[in-house]
């Protein structure tokens, strides 16, 4: 590896990105690796940065490394997919609050080991990602984790605006913020009507509480909503949870954390498919890889896609 292009969100994980960049720059200098740094200064900027970087890379001895959270990885992925070279490999150093993709892909979070391996033994692995088309607006985007409507998006919304998030991130307990905001979501999130199409069948649920289309098991900083999902099976998974009472919710949540048997509940439904369509009939919170979507109605068509992960 002759040159590394660092794409960085300094603010990710309440400034974890800035700390990670300093450590990685020190290591790169010690290892005598040529590199440059491009820093995101406003939300979404890593998309055009990644597009331009992928277009400008001259040979296979250069690589792109994104430093940030899952939202930063999402932007870099979309930027590369928008480039002239959509199969450009992408490496990721997790420096966010949830880091769910890194957890699912078992990525290295030690800066020294990360750089040494990238320098000496890099490998490219084709992994799944999701792609969706918004049938209302025509927008198309990719995601590495999941797109959620309802409960999990409500939690993301409250977490992103929580003062506790910064405090917990400083002591490496940022995922606790999600846990605290679950209680608020339990009170604030109502049920809603949704139609799901998958595997040539259509299903309607009048009391949906959570609808999450996912690429791997985790959301919300390590919560294994769908343990069977993985990033190598060329499928997407969708979980639909109908609204339980508070006691049933706590029971299901304990089963989720203990052994995954929440999937056997009558209020939990899931499907695995290469294509999935989701339609809601009222405005709800939405989240895409931990970033907020507008509170609105959704009509989305999902397909499984892939990208080249450099690790």
mmCIF file of C-alpha atoms in Angstrom:
data_model
loop_
_atom_site.group_PDB
_atom_site.id
_atom_site.type_symbol
_atom_site.label_atom_id
_atom_site.label_comp_id
_atom_site.label_asym_id
_atom_site.label_seq_id
_atom_site.Cartn_x
_atom_site.Cartn_y
_atom_site.Cartn_z
ATOM 1 C CA UNK A 1 0.000 0.000 0.000
ATOM 2 C CA UNK A 2 1.718 3.141 -1.244
ATOM 3 C CA UNK A 3 -0.869 5.755 -0.364
ATOM 4 C CA UNK A 4 -3.900 5.995 1.903
ATOM 5 C CA UNK A 5 -6.670 8.546 1.485
ATOM 6 C CA UNK A 6 -8.291 9.270 4.854
ATOM 7 C CA UNK A 7 -11.893 10.484 4.747
ATOM 8 C CA UNK A 8 -12.743 11.727 8.219
ATOM 9 C CA UNK A 9 -15.695 12.887 10.283
ATOM 10 C CA UNK A 10 -14.013 14.535 13.265
ATOM 11 C CA UNK A 11 -17.310 14.940 15.144
ATOM 12 C CA UNK A 12 -18.418 11.309 14.957
ATOM 13 C CA UNK A 13 -18.932 9.633 18.324
ATOM 14 C CA UNK A 14 -18.694 13.029 20.056
ATOM 15 C CA UNK A 15 -15.197 13.711 18.649
ATOM 16 C CA UNK A 16 -13.999 10.093 18.602
ATOM 17 C CA UNK A 17 -13.210 10.700 14.950
ATOM 18 C CA UNK A 18 -10.759 13.435 15.839
ATOM 19 C CA UNK A 19 -9.003 11.237 18.394
ATOM 20 C CA UNK A 20 -8.804 8.312 15.967
ATOM 21 C CA UNK A 21 -7.339 10.531 13.237
ATOM 22 C CA UNK A 22 -4.541 11.742 15.505
ATOM 23 C CA UNK A 23 -3.618 8.192 16.487
ATOM 24 C CA UNK A 24 -3.738 6.907 12.915
ATOM 25 C CA UNK A 25 -1.680 9.816 11.556
ATOM 26 C CA UNK A 26 1.037 9.119 14.132
ATOM 27 C CA UNK A 27 1.127 5.460 13.109
ATOM 28 C CA UNK A 28 1.185 6.247 9.391
ATOM 29 C CA UNK A 29 4.154 8.558 9.898
ATOM 30 C CA UNK A 30 5.986 5.928 11.952
ATOM 31 C CA UNK A 31 5.257 3.317 9.276
ATOM 32 C CA UNK A 32 6.352 5.762 6.539
ATOM 33 C CA UNK A 33 3.069 5.423 4.657
ATOM 34 C CA UNK A 34 2.095 8.297 2.359
ATOM 35 C CA UNK A 35 -1.376 9.621 3.080
ATOM 36 C CA UNK A 36 -3.674 12.586 2.736
ATOM 37 C CA UNK A 37 -6.619 13.725 4.846
ATOM 38 C CA UNK A 38 -9.982 15.059 3.739
ATOM 39 C CA UNK A 39 -12.284 16.214 6.525
ATOM 40 C CA UNK A 40 -16.050 16.533 6.431
ATOM 41 C CA UNK A 41 -17.143 19.994 7.552
ATOM 42 C CA UNK A 42 -20.907 19.670 7.070
ATOM 43 C CA UNK A 43 -23.459 16.816 7.079
ATOM 44 C CA UNK A 44 -23.306 14.726 3.920
ATOM 45 C CA UNK A 45 -20.001 16.111 2.655
ATOM 46 C CA UNK A 46 -18.290 12.725 2.649
ATOM 47 C CA UNK A 47 -20.489 11.712 -0.288
ATOM 48 C CA UNK A 48 -18.909 14.099 -2.835
ATOM 49 C CA UNK A 49 -15.491 13.682 -1.196
ATOM 50 C CA UNK A 50 -15.656 9.907 -1.671
ATOM 51 C CA UNK A 51 -16.897 10.271 -5.239
ATOM 52 C CA UNK A 52 -14.015 12.529 -6.211
ATOM 53 C CA UNK A 53 -11.437 10.391 -4.390
ATOM 54 C CA UNK A 54 -12.622 7.211 -6.121
ATOM 55 C CA UNK A 55 -12.489 8.980 -9.495
ATOM 56 C CA UNK A 56 -8.962 10.280 -8.833
ATOM 57 C CA UNK A 57 -7.262 7.112 -7.520
ATOM 58 C CA UNK A 58 -4.569 6.163 -9.984
ATOM 59 C CA UNK A 59 -3.753 2.532 -9.211
ATOM 60 C CA UNK A 60 -4.320 -0.472 -6.956
ATOM 61 C CA UNK A 61 -1.650 0.711 -4.514
ATOM 62 C CA UNK A 62 -3.879 3.479 -3.186
ATOM 63 C CA UNK A 63 -6.885 3.006 -0.930
ATOM 64 C CA UNK A 64 -9.724 4.883 0.735
ATOM 65 C CA UNK A 65 -10.158 4.689 4.513
ATOM 66 C CA UNK A 66 -13.173 6.263 6.198
ATOM 67 C CA UNK A 67 -12.846 7.237 9.868
ATOM 68 C CA UNK A 68 -16.147 7.902 11.596
ATOM 69 C CA UNK A 69 -19.410 6.286 12.565
ATOM 70 C CA UNK A 70 -21.907 4.226 10.615
ATOM 71 C CA UNK A 71 -23.330 7.399 9.085
ATOM 72 C CA UNK A 72 -19.879 8.343 7.795
ATOM 73 C CA UNK A 73 -19.443 4.870 6.285
ATOM 74 C CA UNK A 74 -22.859 5.238 4.658
ATOM 75 C CA UNK A 75 -21.817 8.524 3.039
ATOM 76 C CA UNK A 76 -18.517 7.129 1.785
ATOM 77 C CA UNK A 77 -20.286 4.075 0.339
ATOM 78 C CA UNK A 78 -22.840 6.224 -1.469
ATOM 79 C CA UNK A 79 -20.054 8.460 -2.745
ATOM 80 C CA UNK A 80 -18.128 5.518 -4.187
ATOM 81 C CA UNK A 81 -21.270 4.018 -5.702
ATOM 82 C CA UNK A 82 -21.897 7.387 -7.402
ATOM 83 C CA UNK A 83 -18.368 7.460 -8.845
ATOM 84 C CA UNK A 84 -17.037 6.205 -12.156
ATOM 85 C CA UNK A 85 -15.561 3.245 -10.260
ATOM 86 C CA UNK A 86 -18.324 1.896 -7.977
ATOM 87 C CA UNK A 87 -16.306 -1.227 -7.099
ATOM 88 C CA UNK A 88 -13.481 0.792 -5.529
ATOM 89 C CA UNK A 89 -12.552 -0.969 -2.256
ATOM 90 C CA UNK A 90 -13.324 0.857 0.971
ATOM 91 C CA UNK A 91 -11.710 0.384 4.392
ATOM 92 C CA UNK A 92 -13.400 1.509 7.580
ATOM 93 C CA UNK A 93 -12.079 2.415 11.011
ATOM 94 C CA UNK A 94 -15.031 2.631 13.442
ATOM 95 C CA UNK A 95 -15.132 5.825 15.507
ATOM 96 C CA UNK A 96 -18.831 6.353 16.108
ATOM 97 C CA UNK A 97 -21.411 5.779 18.825
ATOM 98 C CA UNK A 98 -23.016 2.517 17.723
ATOM 99 C CA UNK A 99 -20.441 1.039 15.287
ATOM 100 C CA UNK A 100 -22.914 -1.666 14.289
ATOM 101 C CA UNK A 101 -21.395 -2.458 10.903
ATOM 102 C CA UNK A 102 -17.949 -2.918 12.443
ATOM 103 C CA UNK A 103 -19.533 -5.290 14.947
ATOM 104 C CA UNK A 104 -21.271 -7.298 12.221
ATOM 105 C CA UNK A 105 -18.151 -7.454 10.030
ATOM 106 C CA UNK A 106 -15.817 -8.046 13.017
ATOM 107 C CA UNK A 107 -13.601 -5.135 12.006
ATOM 108 C CA UNK A 108 -10.432 -4.088 13.780
ATOM 109 C CA UNK A 109 -10.762 -1.120 16.169
ATOM 110 C CA UNK A 110 -7.140 -0.964 17.316
ATOM 111 C CA UNK A 111 -5.436 1.785 15.253
ATOM 112 C CA UNK A 112 -1.977 0.155 15.202
ATOM 113 C CA UNK A 113 -3.246 -3.294 14.189
ATOM 114 C CA UNK A 114 -5.593 -1.702 11.657
ATOM 115 C CA UNK A 115 -2.825 0.219 9.860
ATOM 116 C CA UNK A 116 -0.209 -2.546 10.023
ATOM 117 C CA UNK A 117 -2.635 -5.044 8.500
ATOM 118 C CA UNK A 118 -3.737 -2.564 5.843
ATOM 119 C CA UNK A 119 -0.126 -1.865 4.979
ATOM 120 C CA UNK A 120 1.113 -5.442 4.840
ATOM 121 C CA UNK A 121 -1.798 -7.863 4.359
ATOM 122 C CA UNK A 122 -4.820 -6.082 2.886
ATOM 123 C CA UNK A 123 -7.622 -8.243 1.516
ATOM 124 C CA UNK A 124 -10.738 -7.320 -0.419
ATOM 125 C CA UNK A 125 -14.001 -9.014 0.563
ATOM 126 C CA UNK A 126 -17.290 -8.632 -1.253
ATOM 127 C CA UNK A 127 -19.966 -7.933 1.366
ATOM 128 C CA UNK A 128 -23.663 -7.195 1.133
ATOM 129 C CA UNK A 129 -25.241 -3.790 1.439
ATOM 130 C CA UNK A 130 -28.778 -2.616 0.890
ATOM 131 C CA UNK A 131 -30.064 -0.355 -1.852
ATOM 132 C CA UNK A 132 -33.437 1.318 -1.793
ATOM 133 C CA UNK A 133 -35.558 3.400 -4.117
ATOM 134 C CA UNK A 134 -38.026 5.845 -2.623
ATOM 135 C CA UNK A 135 -41.125 5.315 -4.775
ATOM 136 C CA UNK A 136 -42.526 8.678 -3.634
ATOM 137 C CA UNK A 137 -39.532 10.938 -4.330
ATOM 138 C CA UNK A 138 -37.501 8.763 -6.705
ATOM 139 C CA UNK A 139 -34.420 8.980 -4.466
ATOM 140 C CA UNK A 140 -32.020 6.009 -4.516
ATOM 141 C CA UNK A 141 -29.443 5.294 -1.821
ATOM 142 C CA UNK A 142 -27.339 2.534 -0.301
ATOM 143 C CA UNK A 143 -27.047 1.471 3.328
ATOM 144 C CA UNK A 144 -24.659 -0.738 5.277
ATOM 145 C CA UNK A 145 -26.776 -1.372 8.380
ATOM 146 C CA UNK A 146 -30.492 -0.821 8.118
ATOM 147 C CA UNK A 147 -33.366 1.471 7.336
ATOM 148 C CA UNK A 148 -35.837 1.581 10.187
ATOM 149 C CA UNK A 149 -39.327 3.027 10.517
ATOM 150 C CA UNK A 150 -41.041 3.509 13.868
ATOM 151 C CA UNK A 151 -39.549 2.525 17.209
ATOM 152 C CA UNK A 152 -35.837 2.287 16.345
ATOM 153 C CA UNK A 153 -36.004 5.516 14.346
ATOM 154 C CA UNK A 154 -37.687 7.213 17.296
ATOM 155 C CA UNK A 155 -34.803 6.068 19.508
ATOM 156 C CA UNK A 156 -32.256 7.359 16.969
ATOM 157 C CA UNK A 157 -34.010 10.714 16.833
ATOM 158 C CA UNK A 158 -34.001 11.149 20.608
ATOM 159 C CA UNK A 159 -30.433 9.830 20.930
ATOM 160 C CA UNK A 160 -29.036 12.194 18.307
ATOM 161 C CA UNK A 161 -30.535 15.134 20.181
ATOM 162 C CA UNK A 162 -29.576 13.916 23.645
ATOM 163 C CA UNK A 163 -27.052 15.807 25.766
ATOM 164 C CA UNK A 164 -26.183 12.486 27.427
ATOM 165 C CA UNK A 165 -24.792 11.146 24.147
ATOM 166 C CA UNK A 166 -21.721 13.367 24.370
ATOM 167 C CA UNK A 167 -21.124 12.537 28.022
ATOM 168 C CA UNK A 168 -21.404 8.764 27.505
ATOM 169 C CA UNK A 169 -19.209 8.842 24.393
ATOM 170 C CA UNK A 170 -16.426 10.452 26.430
ATOM 171 C CA UNK A 171 -16.310 7.341 28.635
ATOM 172 C CA UNK A 172 -16.809 4.920 25.696
ATOM 173 C CA UNK A 173 -20.369 4.107 26.732
ATOM 174 C CA UNK A 174 -22.210 5.857 23.927
ATOM 175 C CA UNK A 175 -24.519 2.897 23.334
ATOM 176 C CA UNK A 176 -26.028 3.481 26.791
ATOM 177 C CA UNK A 177 -27.685 6.562 25.329
ATOM 178 C CA UNK A 178 -29.744 4.309 23.094
ATOM 179 C CA UNK A 179 -30.842 2.284 26.114
ATOM 180 C CA UNK A 180 -31.970 5.355 28.018
ATOM 181 C CA UNK A 181 -33.997 6.633 25.077
ATOM 182 C CA UNK A 182 -35.781 3.315 24.674
ATOM 183 C CA UNK A 183 -37.933 4.266 27.666
ATOM 184 C CA UNK A 184 -38.911 7.534 25.990
ATOM 185 C CA UNK A 185 -39.672 5.721 22.733
ATOM 186 C CA UNK A 186 -41.886 3.234 24.561
ATOM 187 C CA UNK A 187 -44.084 6.112 25.618
ATOM 188 C CA UNK A 188 -43.910 8.198 22.458
ATOM 189 C CA UNK A 189 -44.022 5.684 19.591
ATOM 190 C CA UNK A 190 -47.524 4.658 18.527
ATOM 191 C CA UNK A 191 -48.527 1.787 16.261
ATOM 192 C CA UNK A 192 -49.060 2.261 12.532
ATOM 193 C CA UNK A 193 -50.280 0.438 9.433
ATOM 194 C CA UNK A 194 -47.742 -1.053 7.030
ATOM 195 C CA UNK A 195 -47.783 -3.264 3.929
ATOM 196 C CA UNK A 196 -44.825 -5.571 3.224
ATOM 197 C CA UNK A 197 -44.130 -7.360 -0.060
ATOM 198 C CA UNK A 198 -41.464 -10.086 -0.143
ATOM 199 C CA UNK A 199 -40.956 -13.410 -1.936
ATOM 200 C CA UNK A 200 -44.038 -12.858 -4.149
ATOM 201 C CA UNK A 201 -46.341 -12.411 -1.146
ATOM 202 C CA UNK A 202 -47.908 -9.325 0.430
ATOM 203 C CA UNK A 203 -48.563 -8.919 4.155
ATOM 204 C CA UNK A 204 -50.451 -6.167 6.005
ATOM 205 C CA UNK A 205 -50.015 -5.206 9.663
ATOM 206 C CA UNK A 206 -52.340 -2.700 11.308
ATOM 207 C CA UNK A 207 -50.451 -2.374 14.595
ATOM 208 C CA UNK A 208 -46.788 -2.209 13.543
ATOM 209 C CA UNK A 209 -44.445 -0.672 16.077
ATOM 210 C CA UNK A 210 -41.084 -1.256 14.428
ATOM 211 C CA UNK A 211 -40.287 -2.023 10.773
ATOM 212 C CA UNK A 212 -36.584 -2.456 10.079
ATOM 213 C CA UNK A 213 -35.005 -3.640 6.838
ATOM 214 C CA UNK A 214 -31.515 -4.762 7.733
ATOM 215 C CA UNK A 215 -28.267 -6.048 6.273
ATOM 216 C CA UNK A 216 -27.019 -7.707 9.480
ATOM 217 C CA UNK A 217 -28.186 -8.523 13.033
ATOM 218 C CA UNK A 218 -27.552 -5.253 14.855
ATOM 219 C CA UNK A 219 -29.036 -1.830 15.416
ATOM 220 C CA UNK A 220 -28.915 0.774 18.163
ATOM 221 C CA UNK A 221 -25.352 0.087 19.277
ATOM 222 C CA UNK A 222 -25.302 -3.714 19.336
ATOM 223 C CA UNK A 223 -28.937 -4.776 19.794
ATOM 224 C CA UNK A 224 -29.289 -8.084 17.836
ATOM 225 C CA UNK A 225 -32.746 -7.532 16.366
ATOM 226 C CA UNK A 226 -32.278 -10.314 13.766
ATOM 227 C CA UNK A 227 -29.551 -12.787 14.767
ATOM 228 C CA UNK A 228 -29.979 -14.795 11.536
ATOM 229 C CA UNK A 229 -29.030 -11.869 9.275
ATOM 230 C CA UNK A 230 -25.502 -11.616 7.897
ATOM 231 C CA UNK A 231 -23.535 -9.586 5.381
ATOM 232 C CA UNK A 232 -22.572 -12.513 3.128
ATOM 233 C CA UNK A 233 -25.825 -14.291 2.223
ATOM 234 C CA UNK A 234 -26.938 -12.012 -0.652
ATOM 235 C CA UNK A 235 -30.221 -11.371 1.156
ATOM 236 C CA UNK A 236 -31.822 -8.587 3.136
ATOM 237 C CA UNK A 237 -33.961 -9.210 6.205
ATOM 238 C CA UNK A 238 -36.951 -7.305 7.523
ATOM 239 C CA UNK A 239 -38.329 -7.375 11.050
ATOM 240 C CA UNK A 240 -41.855 -6.240 11.887
ATOM 241 C CA UNK A 241 -42.856 -5.918 15.528
ATOM 242 C CA UNK A 242 -46.468 -5.291 16.483
ATOM 243 C CA UNK A 243 -46.966 -3.043 19.478
ATOM 244 C CA UNK A 244 -46.755 -4.916 22.796
ATOM 245 C CA UNK A 245 -47.702 -3.617 26.224
ATOM 246 C CA UNK A 246 -44.848 -2.477 28.441
ATOM 247 C CA UNK A 247 -44.531 -5.805 30.246
ATOM 248 C CA UNK A 248 -44.538 -7.794 27.012
ATOM 249 C CA UNK A 249 -41.969 -5.410 25.551
ATOM 250 C CA UNK A 250 -39.612 -5.859 28.487
ATOM 251 C CA UNK A 251 -40.051 -9.626 28.253
ATOM 252 C CA UNK A 252 -39.300 -9.641 24.518
ATOM 253 C CA UNK A 253 -36.343 -7.310 24.962
ATOM 254 C CA UNK A 254 -34.839 -9.581 27.628
ATOM 255 C CA UNK A 255 -35.232 -12.562 25.269
ATOM 256 C CA UNK A 256 -33.591 -10.548 22.514
ATOM 257 C CA UNK A 257 -30.548 -9.864 24.683
ATOM 258 C CA UNK A 258 -30.329 -13.363 26.193
ATOM 259 C CA UNK A 259 -30.829 -15.873 23.385
ATOM 260 C CA UNK A 260 -32.723 -14.430 20.418
ATOM 261 C CA UNK A 261 -35.931 -16.280 21.241
ATOM 262 C CA UNK A 262 -37.887 -13.033 20.807
ATOM 263 C CA UNK A 263 -38.153 -14.154 17.185
ATOM 264 C CA UNK A 264 -40.634 -16.843 18.277
ATOM 265 C CA UNK A 265 -43.146 -14.312 19.615
ATOM 266 C CA UNK A 266 -46.515 -13.914 17.872
ATOM 267 C CA UNK A 267 -45.830 -10.183 17.730
ATOM 268 C CA UNK A 268 -42.527 -10.583 15.908
ATOM 269 C CA UNK A 269 -42.471 -11.225 12.150
ATOM 270 C CA UNK A 270 -39.526 -11.421 9.781
ATOM 271 C CA UNK A 271 -38.739 -12.223 6.174
ATOM 272 C CA UNK A 272 -35.565 -12.795 4.191
ATOM 273 C CA UNK A 273 -35.477 -11.840 0.521
ATOM 274 C CA UNK A 274 -33.373 -10.261 -2.197
ATOM 275 C CA UNK A 275 -36.147 -7.707 -2.820
ATOM 276 C CA UNK A 276 -38.558 -6.158 -0.286
ATOM 277 C CA UNK A 277 -41.191 -3.430 -0.595
ATOM 278 C CA UNK A 278 -42.466 -1.403 2.366
ATOM 279 C CA UNK A 279 -45.366 1.043 2.429
ATOM 280 C CA UNK A 280 -46.684 3.015 5.429
ATOM 281 C CA UNK A 281 -49.939 4.961 5.533
ATOM 282 C CA UNK A 282 -49.089 7.684 8.048
ATOM 283 C CA UNK A 283 -46.072 9.799 8.940
ATOM 284 C CA UNK A 284 -43.449 8.071 11.085
ATOM 285 C CA UNK A 285 -39.864 8.581 12.192
ATOM 286 C CA UNK A 286 -37.281 7.004 9.918
ATOM 287 C CA UNK A 287 -33.550 6.298 10.247
ATOM 288 C CA UNK A 288 -30.892 5.249 7.770
ATOM 289 C CA UNK A 289 -27.677 3.829 9.250
ATOM 290 C CA UNK A 290 -28.283 5.815 12.420
ATOM 291 C CA UNK A 291 -29.011 9.082 10.627
ATOM 292 C CA UNK A 292 -32.444 10.670 10.838
ATOM 293 C CA UNK A 293 -34.868 10.642 7.932
ATOM 294 C CA UNK A 294 -37.747 13.072 7.745
ATOM 295 C CA UNK A 295 -40.883 12.192 9.702
ATOM 296 C CA UNK A 296 -43.110 11.209 6.785
ATOM 297 C CA UNK A 297 -44.923 8.446 4.928
ATOM 298 C CA UNK A 298 -42.686 5.816 3.334
ATOM 299 C CA UNK A 299 -42.984 3.726 0.178
ATOM 300 C CA UNK A 300 -39.658 2.023 -0.421
ATOM 301 C CA UNK A 301 -38.360 -0.748 -2.648
ATOM 302 C CA UNK A 302 -35.280 -2.546 -1.330
ATOM 303 C CA UNK A 303 -32.757 -4.702 -3.181
ATOM 304 C CA UNK A 304 -29.619 -6.416 -1.960
ATOM 305 C CA UNK A 305 -26.382 -5.066 -3.437
ATOM 306 C CA UNK A 306 -22.698 -5.340 -2.519
ATOM 307 C CA UNK A 307 -19.495 -3.378 -2.060
ATOM 308 C CA UNK A 308 -15.820 -4.236 -1.756
ATOM 309 C CA UNK A 309 -14.633 -4.030 1.832
ATOM 310 C CA UNK A 310 -10.879 -3.611 2.264
ATOM 311 C CA UNK A 311 -9.722 -5.168 5.520
#
